[in-house]
Amino acid sequence: MLSLPPRQSGTTLTQWLYEELRRAMLSGRLRRGASLPTTRALAAEYGISRRIVVEVFERLRDEGYLHARVGVGTRVSENLPEDSLAGPVSPSRPRRAINPLENLAQHAVHGWPVRPFRAFEPALSEFPVELWARLTSRCMRRAGGAILAGGDSAGLRALREAIAEYLGASRGVACSADDIIVTSGAQQGLDLLARVLLRPDDSVWVEDPAYPDAVEIFRLTGAKVVPVAVDAHGIDPKIGRARCPRPKAIYLTPAHQFPLGMSLRLDRRLELLQWTRKEQTVVIEDDYDSEFRFSGKPLPALKGLGASEHVFLVGTFSKCLFPSLRLGYIVAPQRWRDPLLRLRRQVERYPPGLPQLVLASFLAEGHFARHLRRMRELYAGRLALLRSEVGSRLGGLLQIPDVEAGLNTPAYLLGSMTSREAVERARRRELEVWPLERYALARKDLRGLLLGFAALSDRQIRKGVTELARALG
Ligand SMILES: Cc1ncc(COP(=O)(O)O)c(C=O)c1O
């Protein structure tokens, strides 16, 4: 309700109410556009006659402070009479009413709507928003107080169970709810692992090129990042051993190398697993977008290959559902569970309850599997279209490798143009592209662009490639 200071002696009730309401509006305590209580409610709250309140409201309305409309009630005017006296940038000008649903496009970090060739977003326009809204409302109504109270620092048990079931069926990882820690996206998973596993001067192998936000997380702990170049089959453990024989940890994206896209060949997976187990090196497997393989046999996770008690699997729902959900997970070996949970409790206590409950329902009721199937088909079509458009319009200039996975693809420059020049030219045409060199650590041989396709409609892909051909041609 509206809180007004008490009346001073010698002031009439009408004067008091008029002055205090006006003061509240001018100071911004009552914001522009804000609703006022009804005259009946205000009269009852302050124990005064309703006639006085009606009289004051009418005066304020006549003077332009308030406006009243049937069905909407009485609101503070968007323009107060004093505005004409104040300069255009008067610091004391009261703030506008806050409308959280206004200007939501500003919320999107990379801008909204998407432009070709946004690389890190799924097709958000295809997300089943109505279904998610229904589940959210149902979960909130049915869960009541239990979900409002604090939760488990490992995450909601029902969600961990649903994730374990999904990982068993789809990623070949036999695990239970007790092996899983729900995190705020993969990024928090990487942060928790880096802080628990690494000490200053420890060495960490990372693929070269690599996901920069993972590299940065490792550097923040004071660890030494050792880049190991990937070839057409991913990281080569022999090259890594020659550079740094005793790493404390290895960070990998074996299902779909970030950003080049190849998967780690089976013989290298086995060699890596055996050797790291013997050396007591931990492996951090970033499985960020493995849900999207469009051809060939599904590849189980490294964590699913057996003898992998030293492997941490990091997953996320950012790519397969939506990034602002901020939910992901770590499948952690039992001996590391307690230190990870202890750190989690210190930094965040537990993940937010309601989104976890909604996600658990989404998984348990089969919506997740359906959504993935639909998105896989959609993205496969979009990648095929991008490939054929690039082939026909940019044939001698760009080459897209044969990888059938993920939300984005590298496109290698074939001529003599540098990536920097290609990016500058593309950006002048409002295209969103990144040079592959941005992800390189030590190597100097990468020349190309990272192109997203998952978030783009067929029309946007065609138009984007036409623009890109104009830019690079
Ligand atoms: C390779 C890789 N790992 C991890 C992440 C982090 O994802 P999030 O923190 O949104 O779950 C990303 C996001 O783009 C990524 O590309």
Short mmCIF file of C-alpha atoms and ligand atoms in Angstrom, two decimals:
data_model
loop_
_atom_site.label_atom_id
_atom_site.label_comp_id
_atom_site.label_asym_id
_atom_site.label_seq_id
_atom_site.Cartn_x
_atom_site.Cartn_y
_atom_site.Cartn_z
CA MET A 1 0.00 0.00 0.00
CA LEU A 2 0.91 3.65 -0.24
CA SER A 3 2.92 4.93 2.67
CA LEU A 4 2.51 8.63 3.45
CA PRO A 5 4.12 10.60 6.32
CA PRO A 6 1.80 11.57 9.20
CA ARG A 7 -0.17 14.80 9.11
CA GLN A 8 1.32 17.83 10.90
CA SER A 9 -0.97 19.72 13.28
CA GLY A 10 -2.58 22.74 11.69
CA THR A 11 -2.96 21.06 8.27
CA THR A 12 -6.34 19.89 7.07
CA LEU A 13 -6.74 16.29 5.92
CA THR A 14 -7.36 17.47 2.37
CA GLN A 15 -4.21 19.64 2.35
CA TRP A 16 -2.14 16.86 3.87
CA LEU A 17 -3.25 14.22 1.38
CA TYR A 18 -2.87 16.55 -1.60
CA GLU A 19 0.64 17.71 -0.61
CA GLU A 20 1.93 14.27 0.28
CA LEU A 21 0.68 12.64 -2.91
CA ARG A 22 2.13 15.46 -4.99
CA ARG A 23 5.46 15.25 -3.14
CA ALA A 24 5.60 11.50 -3.62
CA MET A 25 5.09 11.93 -7.37
CA LEU A 26 7.63 14.73 -7.74
CA SER A 27 10.30 12.85 -5.80
CA GLY A 28 9.72 9.74 -7.89
CA ARG A 29 8.65 7.61 -4.91
CA LEU A 30 5.43 7.24 -6.82
CA ARG A 31 6.72 6.54 -10.31
CA ARG A 32 5.21 7.76 -13.55
CA GLY A 33 2.60 5.34 -14.78
CA ALA A 34 2.32 3.69 -11.33
CA SER A 35 -1.16 2.65 -10.19
CA LEU A 36 -2.74 4.33 -7.20
CA PRO A 37 -4.93 2.45 -4.73
CA THR A 38 -8.66 2.96 -5.13
CA THR A 39 -10.19 5.90 -3.27
CA ARG A 40 -12.03 3.41 -1.08
CA ALA A 41 -8.86 1.53 -0.14
CA LEU A 42 -6.89 4.69 0.55
CA ALA A 43 -9.68 6.14 2.70
CA ALA A 44 -9.89 2.91 4.69
CA GLU A 45 -6.13 2.68 5.15
CA TYR A 46 -5.75 6.18 6.58
CA GLY A 47 -9.12 6.24 8.36
CA ILE A 48 -10.40 9.30 6.47
CA SER A 49 -13.58 9.99 4.61
CA ARG A 50 -13.68 8.71 1.04
CA ARG A 51 -15.13 12.08 -0.02
CA ILE A 52 -11.79 13.73 0.88
CA VAL A 53 -9.81 11.23 -1.15
CA VAL A 54 -12.11 11.65 -4.15
CA GLU A 55 -11.76 15.42 -3.90
CA VAL A 56 -7.93 15.23 -3.78
CA PHE A 57 -7.75 12.74 -6.66
CA GLU A 58 -9.99 15.02 -8.74
CA ARG A 59 -7.80 18.03 -8.05
CA LEU A 60 -4.62 16.16 -8.89
CA ARG A 61 -6.25 14.91 -12.06
CA ASP A 62 -7.39 18.40 -13.06
CA GLU A 63 -3.85 19.68 -12.49
CA GLY A 64 -2.36 16.91 -14.66
CA TYR A 65 -0.66 14.77 -11.98
CA LEU A 66 -3.04 11.84 -12.29
CA HIS A 67 -5.11 10.34 -14.98
CA ALA A 68 -7.98 7.91 -14.59
CA ARG A 69 -9.37 5.44 -17.07
CA VAL A 70 -12.18 2.94 -16.75
CA GLY A 71 -10.81 -0.54 -16.27
CA VAL A 72 -7.26 0.70 -15.58
CA GLY A 73 -7.92 2.83 -12.47
CA THR A 74 -6.00 5.92 -11.44
CA ARG A 75 -2.35 6.22 -12.44
CA VAL A 76 0.41 8.78 -12.12
CA SER A 77 0.70 10.79 -15.34
CA GLU A 78 3.65 10.09 -17.62
CA ASN A 79 4.26 13.87 -17.77
CA LEU A 80 3.95 15.89 -14.58
CA PRO A 81 3.12 19.62 -14.72
CA GLU A 82 6.59 20.48 -13.31
CA ASP A 83 8.30 18.81 -16.29
CA SER A 84 7.89 21.93 -18.40
CA LEU A 85 9.90 23.86 -15.75
CA ALA A 86 12.75 21.39 -15.52
CA GLY A 87 15.61 21.35 -18.04
CA PRO A 88 15.86 18.39 -20.36
CA VAL A 89 18.38 16.57 -18.18
CA SER A 90 17.29 17.65 -14.72
CA PRO A 91 18.87 15.16 -12.30
CA SER A 92 15.90 15.45 -9.97
CA ARG A 93 13.48 14.40 -12.70
CA PRO A 94 11.52 11.48 -11.30
CA ARG A 95 12.12 8.11 -12.92
CA ARG A 96 9.63 6.48 -15.28
CA ALA A 97 7.59 3.54 -14.08
CA ILE A 98 9.56 0.33 -14.49
CA ASN A 99 8.09 -2.13 -16.95
CA PRO A 100 10.27 -5.27 -16.90
CA LEU A 101 8.66 -6.61 -20.07
CA GLU A 102 9.60 -3.51 -22.06
CA ASN A 103 12.69 -3.46 -24.31
CA LEU A 104 13.49 -7.10 -23.74
CA ALA A 105 15.66 -7.12 -26.87
CA GLN A 106 18.25 -5.27 -24.76
CA HIS A 107 18.44 -8.30 -22.51
CA ALA A 108 20.00 -10.44 -25.24
CA VAL A 109 23.78 -10.25 -24.88
CA HIS A 110 24.46 -10.59 -28.57
CA GLY A 111 21.46 -8.54 -29.68
CA TRP A 112 18.07 -9.68 -30.85
CA PRO A 113 16.81 -10.79 -33.32
CA VAL A 114 19.71 -12.93 -34.50
CA ARG A 115 21.77 -11.98 -37.52
CA PRO A 116 23.63 -14.31 -39.86
CA PHE A 117 25.90 -16.07 -38.77
CA ARG A 118 25.29 -16.10 -35.03
CA ALA A 119 27.37 -19.03 -33.81
CA PHE A 120 26.52 -19.93 -30.22
CA GLU A 121 22.75 -19.88 -30.04
CA PRO A 122 20.26 -22.63 -30.77
CA ALA A 123 17.03 -21.89 -32.68
CA LEU A 124 15.35 -19.98 -29.86
CA SER A 125 12.38 -19.08 -32.05
CA GLU A 126 11.60 -22.82 -32.24
CA PHE A 127 11.60 -23.32 -28.47
CA PRO A 128 8.24 -24.57 -27.15
CA VAL A 129 7.56 -21.48 -25.07
CA GLU A 130 3.88 -22.23 -24.44
CA LEU A 131 4.68 -25.71 -23.13
CA TRP A 132 7.45 -24.35 -20.90
CA ALA A 133 5.04 -21.71 -19.57
CA ARG A 134 2.43 -24.37 -18.77
CA LEU A 135 4.99 -26.55 -17.01
CA THR A 136 6.28 -23.57 -15.04
CA SER A 137 2.83 -22.64 -13.90
CA ARG A 138 1.93 -26.23 -13.03
CA CYS A 139 5.18 -26.79 -11.13
CA MET A 140 4.78 -23.58 -9.17
CA ARG A 141 1.17 -24.31 -8.21
CA ARG A 142 1.73 -27.94 -7.27
CA ALA A 143 5.09 -27.64 -5.53
CA GLY A 144 4.05 -24.79 -3.25
CA GLY A 145 6.28 -24.06 -0.26
CA ALA A 146 8.69 -26.96 -0.77
CA ILE A 147 10.17 -25.45 -3.89
CA LEU A 148 10.35 -21.98 -2.33
CA ALA A 149 12.56 -23.22 0.49
CA GLY A 150 16.32 -23.73 0.11
CA GLY A 151 17.48 -26.78 -1.81
CA ASP A 152 20.16 -29.43 -2.15
CA SER A 153 23.59 -28.08 -3.12
CA ALA A 154 23.98 -30.95 -5.60
CA GLY A 155 20.73 -29.87 -7.26
CA LEU A 156 17.17 -31.13 -7.21
CA ARG A 157 17.19 -34.92 -6.88
CA ALA A 158 14.46 -35.42 -9.52
CA LEU A 159 16.49 -33.42 -12.01
CA ARG A 160 19.67 -35.37 -11.25
CA GLU A 161 17.76 -38.60 -11.75
CA ALA A 162 16.38 -37.43 -15.08
CA ILE A 163 19.85 -36.30 -16.22
CA ALA A 164 21.38 -39.65 -15.19
CA GLU A 165 18.72 -41.47 -17.20
CA TYR A 166 19.36 -39.28 -20.24
CA LEU A 167 23.14 -39.74 -20.01
CA GLY A 168 22.80 -43.51 -19.72
CA ALA A 169 20.55 -43.79 -22.75
CA SER A 170 22.09 -41.15 -25.01
CA ARG A 171 25.72 -40.69 -24.00
CA GLY A 172 26.59 -44.22 -22.85
CA VAL A 173 27.44 -42.95 -19.37
CA ALA A 174 26.32 -45.26 -16.57
CA CYS A 175 25.75 -42.96 -13.62
CA SER A 176 23.21 -42.24 -10.91
CA ALA A 177 21.77 -39.10 -9.36
CA ASP A 178 24.54 -39.31 -6.75
CA ASP A 179 27.24 -38.81 -9.37
CA ILE A 180 25.68 -35.60 -10.67
CA ILE A 181 26.02 -32.01 -9.52
CA VAL A 182 23.66 -29.54 -11.15
CA THR A 183 25.48 -26.32 -12.06
CA SER A 184 24.67 -22.91 -13.46
CA GLY A 185 25.63 -23.89 -17.02
CA ALA A 186 28.85 -25.54 -18.17
CA GLN A 187 30.77 -22.41 -17.23
CA GLN A 188 30.13 -22.87 -13.52
CA GLY A 189 30.99 -26.55 -13.90
CA LEU A 190 34.37 -25.58 -15.35
CA ASP A 191 34.92 -22.98 -12.65
CA LEU A 192 34.17 -25.39 -9.79
CA LEU A 193 36.43 -28.04 -11.32
CA ALA A 194 39.28 -25.62 -11.96
CA ARG A 195 39.19 -24.33 -8.40
CA VAL A 196 39.00 -27.75 -6.81
CA LEU A 197 41.45 -29.58 -9.08
CA LEU A 198 44.13 -27.02 -9.90
CA ARG A 199 46.78 -25.17 -7.92
CA PRO A 200 49.03 -22.35 -9.16
CA ASP A 201 51.67 -23.65 -11.60
CA ASP A 202 49.85 -26.91 -12.28
CA SER A 203 49.82 -27.64 -16.01
CA VAL A 204 46.61 -28.13 -17.98
CA TRP A 205 46.56 -29.37 -21.56
CA VAL A 206 43.97 -27.62 -23.63
CA GLU A 207 43.17 -28.19 -27.26
CA ASP A 208 44.54 -25.61 -29.68
CA PRO A 209 42.27 -23.93 -30.78
CA ALA A 210 40.01 -23.94 -27.72
CA TYR A 211 36.97 -22.46 -26.06
CA PRO A 212 38.41 -19.17 -24.67
CA ASP A 213 36.19 -19.00 -21.60
CA ALA A 214 37.48 -22.37 -20.42
CA VAL A 215 41.08 -21.31 -20.99
CA GLU A 216 40.46 -18.15 -18.99
CA ILE A 217 38.95 -20.10 -16.10
CA PHE A 218 42.07 -22.28 -15.90
CA ARG A 219 44.36 -19.26 -16.06
CA LEU A 220 42.45 -17.61 -13.20
CA THR A 221 43.56 -20.40 -10.88
CA GLY A 222 47.19 -19.63 -11.73
CA ALA A 223 47.56 -22.87 -13.68
CA LYS A 224 49.82 -23.07 -16.74
CA VAL A 225 47.83 -23.60 -19.91
CA VAL A 226 49.61 -25.90 -22.36
CA PRO A 227 48.13 -25.72 -25.88
CA VAL A 228 48.13 -29.01 -27.79
CA ALA A 229 47.26 -28.59 -31.48
CA VAL A 230 44.41 -30.70 -32.82
CA ASP A 231 44.58 -32.32 -36.25
CA ALA A 232 41.78 -33.87 -38.32
CA HIS A 233 41.13 -36.44 -35.53
CA GLY A 234 41.30 -34.20 -32.51
CA ILE A 235 44.06 -33.93 -29.94
CA ASP A 236 47.10 -36.22 -30.35
CA PRO A 237 48.24 -37.49 -26.93
CA LYS A 238 51.78 -38.06 -28.28
CA ILE A 239 52.17 -34.41 -29.20
CA GLY A 240 50.81 -33.44 -25.82
CA ARG A 241 53.23 -35.73 -23.98
CA ALA A 242 56.16 -34.32 -25.92
CA ARG A 243 55.19 -30.80 -24.84
CA CYS A 244 54.21 -31.50 -21.25
CA PRO A 245 54.59 -35.07 -19.94
CA ARG A 246 52.88 -34.64 -16.57
CA PRO A 247 49.81 -32.43 -16.81
CA LYS A 248 47.56 -32.18 -13.77
CA ALA A 249 44.47 -32.01 -15.98
CA ILE A 250 43.38 -32.22 -19.60
CA TYR A 251 40.48 -30.19 -20.97
CA LEU A 252 38.82 -31.58 -24.10
CA THR A 253 35.76 -31.26 -26.33
CA PRO A 254 35.93 -34.82 -27.76
CA ALA A 255 32.42 -35.10 -29.23
CA HIS A 256 32.64 -31.96 -31.34
CA GLN A 257 35.90 -30.08 -31.05
CA PHE A 258 35.38 -26.42 -30.30
CA PRO A 259 35.60 -24.65 -32.77
CA LEU A 260 36.87 -26.93 -35.56
CA GLY A 261 34.20 -29.61 -35.17
CA MET A 262 36.02 -32.95 -35.55
CA SER A 263 35.48 -35.71 -32.99
CA LEU A 264 38.30 -37.40 -31.15
CA ARG A 265 39.18 -40.68 -32.86
CA LEU A 266 38.52 -43.85 -30.89
CA ASP A 267 42.16 -45.05 -30.72
CA ARG A 268 43.21 -41.67 -29.33
CA ARG A 269 40.36 -41.74 -26.81
CA LEU A 270 41.51 -45.12 -25.52
CA GLU A 271 45.17 -44.14 -25.48
CA LEU A 272 44.35 -40.95 -23.62
CA LEU A 273 42.17 -42.70 -21.07
CA GLN A 274 44.75 -45.38 -20.32
CA TRP A 275 47.64 -43.01 -20.03
CA THR A 276 45.84 -40.40 -17.89
CA ARG A 277 44.59 -43.10 -15.55
CA LYS A 278 48.10 -44.39 -15.07
CA GLU A 279 49.52 -40.90 -14.55
CA GLN A 280 46.63 -39.82 -12.28
CA THR A 281 45.84 -36.92 -14.57
CA VAL A 282 42.22 -35.82 -14.46
CA VAL A 283 40.27 -35.33 -17.68
CA ILE A 284 37.61 -32.63 -18.06
CA GLU A 285 35.30 -33.62 -20.90
CA ASP A 286 33.26 -30.63 -22.11
CA ASP A 287 30.25 -32.23 -23.80
CA TYR A 288 28.65 -28.85 -24.60
CA ASP A 289 26.68 -29.66 -27.78
CA SER A 290 27.00 -33.42 -28.27
CA GLU A 291 23.21 -33.75 -28.62
CA PHE A 292 23.53 -32.53 -32.17
CA ARG A 293 25.08 -35.16 -34.44
CA PHE A 294 23.37 -35.34 -37.78
CA SER A 295 24.94 -38.40 -39.35
CA GLY A 296 26.93 -41.50 -38.52
CA LYS A 297 26.78 -43.56 -35.36
CA PRO A 298 26.15 -41.72 -32.09
CA LEU A 299 29.45 -41.28 -30.30
CA PRO A 300 29.44 -42.23 -26.63
CA ALA A 301 31.12 -39.83 -24.25
CA LEU A 302 34.69 -40.47 -23.12
CA LYS A 303 33.20 -40.82 -19.65
CA GLY A 304 31.19 -43.77 -21.00
CA LEU A 305 34.20 -45.74 -22.22
CA GLY A 306 34.94 -47.55 -18.97
CA ALA A 307 37.99 -47.11 -16.74
CA SER A 308 37.05 -43.47 -16.52
CA GLU A 309 36.92 -42.78 -12.76
CA HIS A 310 39.26 -39.89 -13.39
CA VAL A 311 37.01 -38.26 -16.03
CA PHE A 312 34.64 -35.38 -15.24
CA LEU A 313 31.85 -34.92 -17.75
CA VAL A 314 30.59 -31.33 -18.04
CA GLY A 315 27.23 -30.80 -19.75
CA THR A 316 24.87 -27.91 -20.35
CA PHE A 317 21.29 -27.19 -21.40
CA SER A 318 22.35 -23.89 -23.00
CA LYS A 319 22.71 -25.35 -26.49
CA CYS A 320 19.95 -27.96 -26.50
CA LEU A 321 17.34 -25.76 -24.73
CA PHE A 322 18.24 -22.10 -24.14
CA PRO A 323 21.25 -20.27 -22.69
CA SER A 324 19.46 -18.11 -20.11
CA LEU A 325 18.18 -21.25 -18.39
CA ARG A 326 21.67 -21.39 -16.85
CA LEU A 327 21.49 -25.07 -15.98
CA GLY A 328 24.17 -27.64 -16.64
CA TYR A 329 25.84 -30.45 -14.73
CA ILE A 330 29.04 -32.23 -13.79
CA VAL A 331 29.24 -36.01 -13.61
CA ALA A 332 31.91 -36.21 -10.95
CA PRO A 333 33.93 -39.18 -9.70
CA GLN A 334 32.80 -40.00 -6.13
CA ARG A 335 36.05 -39.01 -4.43
CA TRP A 336 35.74 -35.45 -5.76
CA ARG A 337 32.09 -35.01 -4.91
CA ASP A 338 32.51 -33.61 -1.41
CA PRO A 339 35.14 -30.97 -2.22
CA LEU A 340 33.04 -29.84 -5.17
CA LEU A 341 29.88 -29.59 -3.08
CA ARG A 342 31.72 -27.78 -0.30
CA LEU A 343 32.88 -25.13 -2.79
CA ARG A 344 29.42 -24.95 -4.37
CA ARG A 345 27.85 -24.27 -0.99
CA GLN A 346 30.27 -21.41 -0.42
CA VAL A 347 29.77 -19.73 -3.76
CA GLU A 348 26.10 -20.30 -4.50
CA ARG A 349 24.46 -22.51 -1.84
CA TYR A 350 22.21 -24.39 -4.32
CA PRO A 351 20.75 -23.85 -7.78
CA PRO A 352 17.37 -22.04 -8.12
CA GLY A 353 14.48 -24.41 -7.38
CA LEU A 354 11.76 -23.61 -9.89
CA PRO A 355 13.79 -23.82 -13.14
CA GLN A 356 15.22 -27.16 -11.97
CA LEU A 357 11.74 -28.53 -11.29
CA VAL A 358 10.47 -27.36 -14.67
CA LEU A 359 13.48 -28.87 -16.44
CA ALA A 360 13.08 -32.15 -14.55
CA SER A 361 9.45 -32.32 -15.71
CA PHE A 362 10.48 -31.43 -19.27
CA LEU A 363 12.94 -34.33 -19.27
CA ALA A 364 10.77 -36.85 -17.42
CA GLU A 365 7.70 -36.27 -19.59
CA GLY A 366 9.57 -36.87 -22.85
CA HIS A 367 9.45 -33.28 -24.11
CA PHE A 368 13.24 -33.05 -24.10
CA ALA A 369 13.68 -36.08 -26.35
CA ARG A 370 11.02 -34.75 -28.72
CA HIS A 371 12.55 -31.28 -28.82
CA LEU A 372 16.01 -32.74 -29.53
CA ARG A 373 14.68 -34.88 -32.36
CA ARG A 374 13.00 -31.89 -33.92
CA MET A 375 16.04 -29.64 -33.53
CA ARG A 376 18.41 -32.29 -34.90
CA GLU A 377 16.36 -32.54 -38.04
CA LEU A 378 16.05 -28.77 -38.35
CA TYR A 379 19.77 -28.12 -37.81
CA ALA A 380 20.79 -30.90 -40.20
CA GLY A 381 18.69 -29.19 -42.90
CA ARG A 382 20.15 -25.79 -42.06
CA LEU A 383 23.72 -27.06 -42.21
CA ALA A 384 23.03 -28.78 -45.53
CA LEU A 385 21.58 -25.55 -46.91
CA LEU A 386 24.54 -23.50 -45.66
CA ARG A 387 26.93 -26.00 -47.22
CA SER A 388 25.20 -25.95 -50.59
CA GLU A 389 24.81 -22.15 -50.64
CA VAL A 390 28.47 -21.64 -49.74
CA GLY A 391 29.40 -24.26 -52.35
CA SER A 392 27.51 -22.50 -55.11
CA ARG A 393 28.22 -18.86 -54.22
CA LEU A 394 31.57 -18.94 -52.47
CA GLY A 395 33.07 -22.06 -54.04
CA GLY A 396 36.62 -20.86 -54.63
CA LEU A 397 36.76 -18.75 -51.48
CA LEU A 398 35.38 -20.73 -48.56
CA GLN A 399 35.35 -24.41 -47.72
CA ILE A 400 33.16 -26.02 -45.08
CA PRO A 401 34.60 -29.29 -43.72
CA ASP A 402 32.63 -32.51 -43.70
CA VAL A 403 31.50 -32.40 -40.06
CA GLU A 404 27.80 -33.10 -39.48
CA ALA A 405 27.25 -31.80 -35.95
CA GLY A 406 26.72 -28.86 -33.65
CA LEU A 407 25.31 -25.37 -34.00
CA ASN A 408 28.17 -23.85 -36.00
CA THR A 409 30.91 -24.78 -38.42
CA PRO A 410 34.29 -23.45 -39.41
CA ALA A 411 34.58 -22.19 -42.99
CA TYR A 412 38.19 -22.15 -44.18
CA LEU A 413 39.43 -19.37 -46.45
CA LEU A 414 40.88 -20.81 -49.64
CA GLY A 415 42.32 -17.71 -51.33
CA SER A 416 44.91 -15.31 -50.00
CA MET A 417 42.54 -13.18 -47.92
CA THR A 418 43.34 -13.07 -44.20
CA SER A 419 40.60 -13.88 -41.68
CA ARG A 420 40.87 -10.39 -40.28
CA GLU A 421 40.14 -8.83 -43.66
CA ALA A 422 37.30 -11.29 -44.31
CA VAL A 423 35.74 -10.49 -40.93
CA GLU A 424 36.04 -6.75 -41.44
CA ARG A 425 34.41 -6.96 -44.85
CA ALA A 426 31.62 -9.21 -43.54
CA ARG A 427 30.93 -6.99 -40.56
CA ARG A 428 30.58 -3.97 -42.81
CA ARG A 429 27.61 -5.83 -44.26
CA GLU A 430 26.12 -6.41 -40.80
CA LEU A 431 27.14 -10.05 -40.73
CA GLU A 432 28.11 -11.58 -37.41
CA VAL A 433 31.23 -13.69 -37.97
CA TRP A 434 34.31 -14.48 -35.94
CA PRO A 435 37.80 -15.30 -37.17
CA LEU A 436 39.01 -18.80 -36.28
CA GLU A 437 42.29 -17.25 -35.03
CA ARG A 438 40.33 -15.83 -32.12
CA TYR A 439 40.32 -19.33 -30.64
CA ALA A 440 43.94 -20.22 -31.44
CA LEU A 441 46.42 -20.30 -28.57
CA ALA A 442 49.86 -20.98 -30.05
CA ARG A 443 49.17 -22.04 -33.60
CA LYS A 444 49.32 -19.60 -36.48
CA ASP A 445 47.96 -21.73 -39.32
CA LEU A 446 44.21 -21.18 -38.92
CA ARG A 447 42.54 -19.05 -41.54
CA GLY A 448 38.79 -18.94 -41.71
CA LEU A 449 35.50 -17.92 -40.13
CA LEU A 450 33.18 -19.50 -37.61
CA LEU A 451 29.67 -19.59 -39.07
CA GLY A 452 26.57 -20.44 -37.06
CA PHE A 453 23.60 -22.04 -38.79
CA ALA A 454 21.29 -23.46 -36.08
CA ALA A 455 19.67 -20.16 -35.13
CA LEU A 456 19.06 -19.01 -38.73
CA SER A 457 16.00 -19.59 -40.88
CA ASP A 458 16.53 -20.87 -44.42
CA ARG A 459 15.85 -17.36 -45.68
CA GLN A 460 18.48 -15.88 -43.37
CA ILE A 461 21.01 -18.49 -44.48
CA ARG A 462 20.42 -17.71 -48.18
CA LYS A 463 20.51 -13.97 -47.60
CA GLY A 464 23.55 -14.25 -45.32
CA VAL A 465 25.52 -16.25 -47.88
CA THR A 466 24.58 -13.79 -50.63
CA GLU A 467 25.86 -10.94 -48.47
CA LEU A 468 28.98 -12.87 -47.55
CA ALA A 469 29.67 -13.55 -51.23
CA ARG A 470 29.34 -9.81 -51.92
CA ALA A 471 31.63 -9.03 -49.00
CA LEU A 472 34.37 -11.47 -49.91
CA GLY A 473 33.99 -11.35 -53.69
C1 LIG B 1 32.78 -25.34 -25.76
C2 LIG B 1 31.85 -24.67 -24.79
N1 LIG B 1 31.88 -25.06 -23.51
C3 LIG B 1 31.09 -24.48 -22.59
C4 LIG B 1 30.24 -23.45 -22.91
C5 LIG B 1 29.47 -22.79 -21.80
O1 LIG B 1 28.12 -22.94 -21.86
P1 LIG B 1 27.15 -22.48 -20.70
O2 LIG B 1 27.94 -21.87 -19.59
O3 LIG B 1 26.20 -21.52 -21.33
O4 LIG B 1 26.47 -23.72 -20.25
C6 LIG B 1 30.16 -23.02 -24.24
C7 LIG B 1 29.27 -21.91 -24.61
O5 LIG B 1 29.28 -21.37 -25.70
C8 LIG B 1 30.99 -23.64 -25.21
O6 LIG B 1 30.97 -23.26 -26.49
#
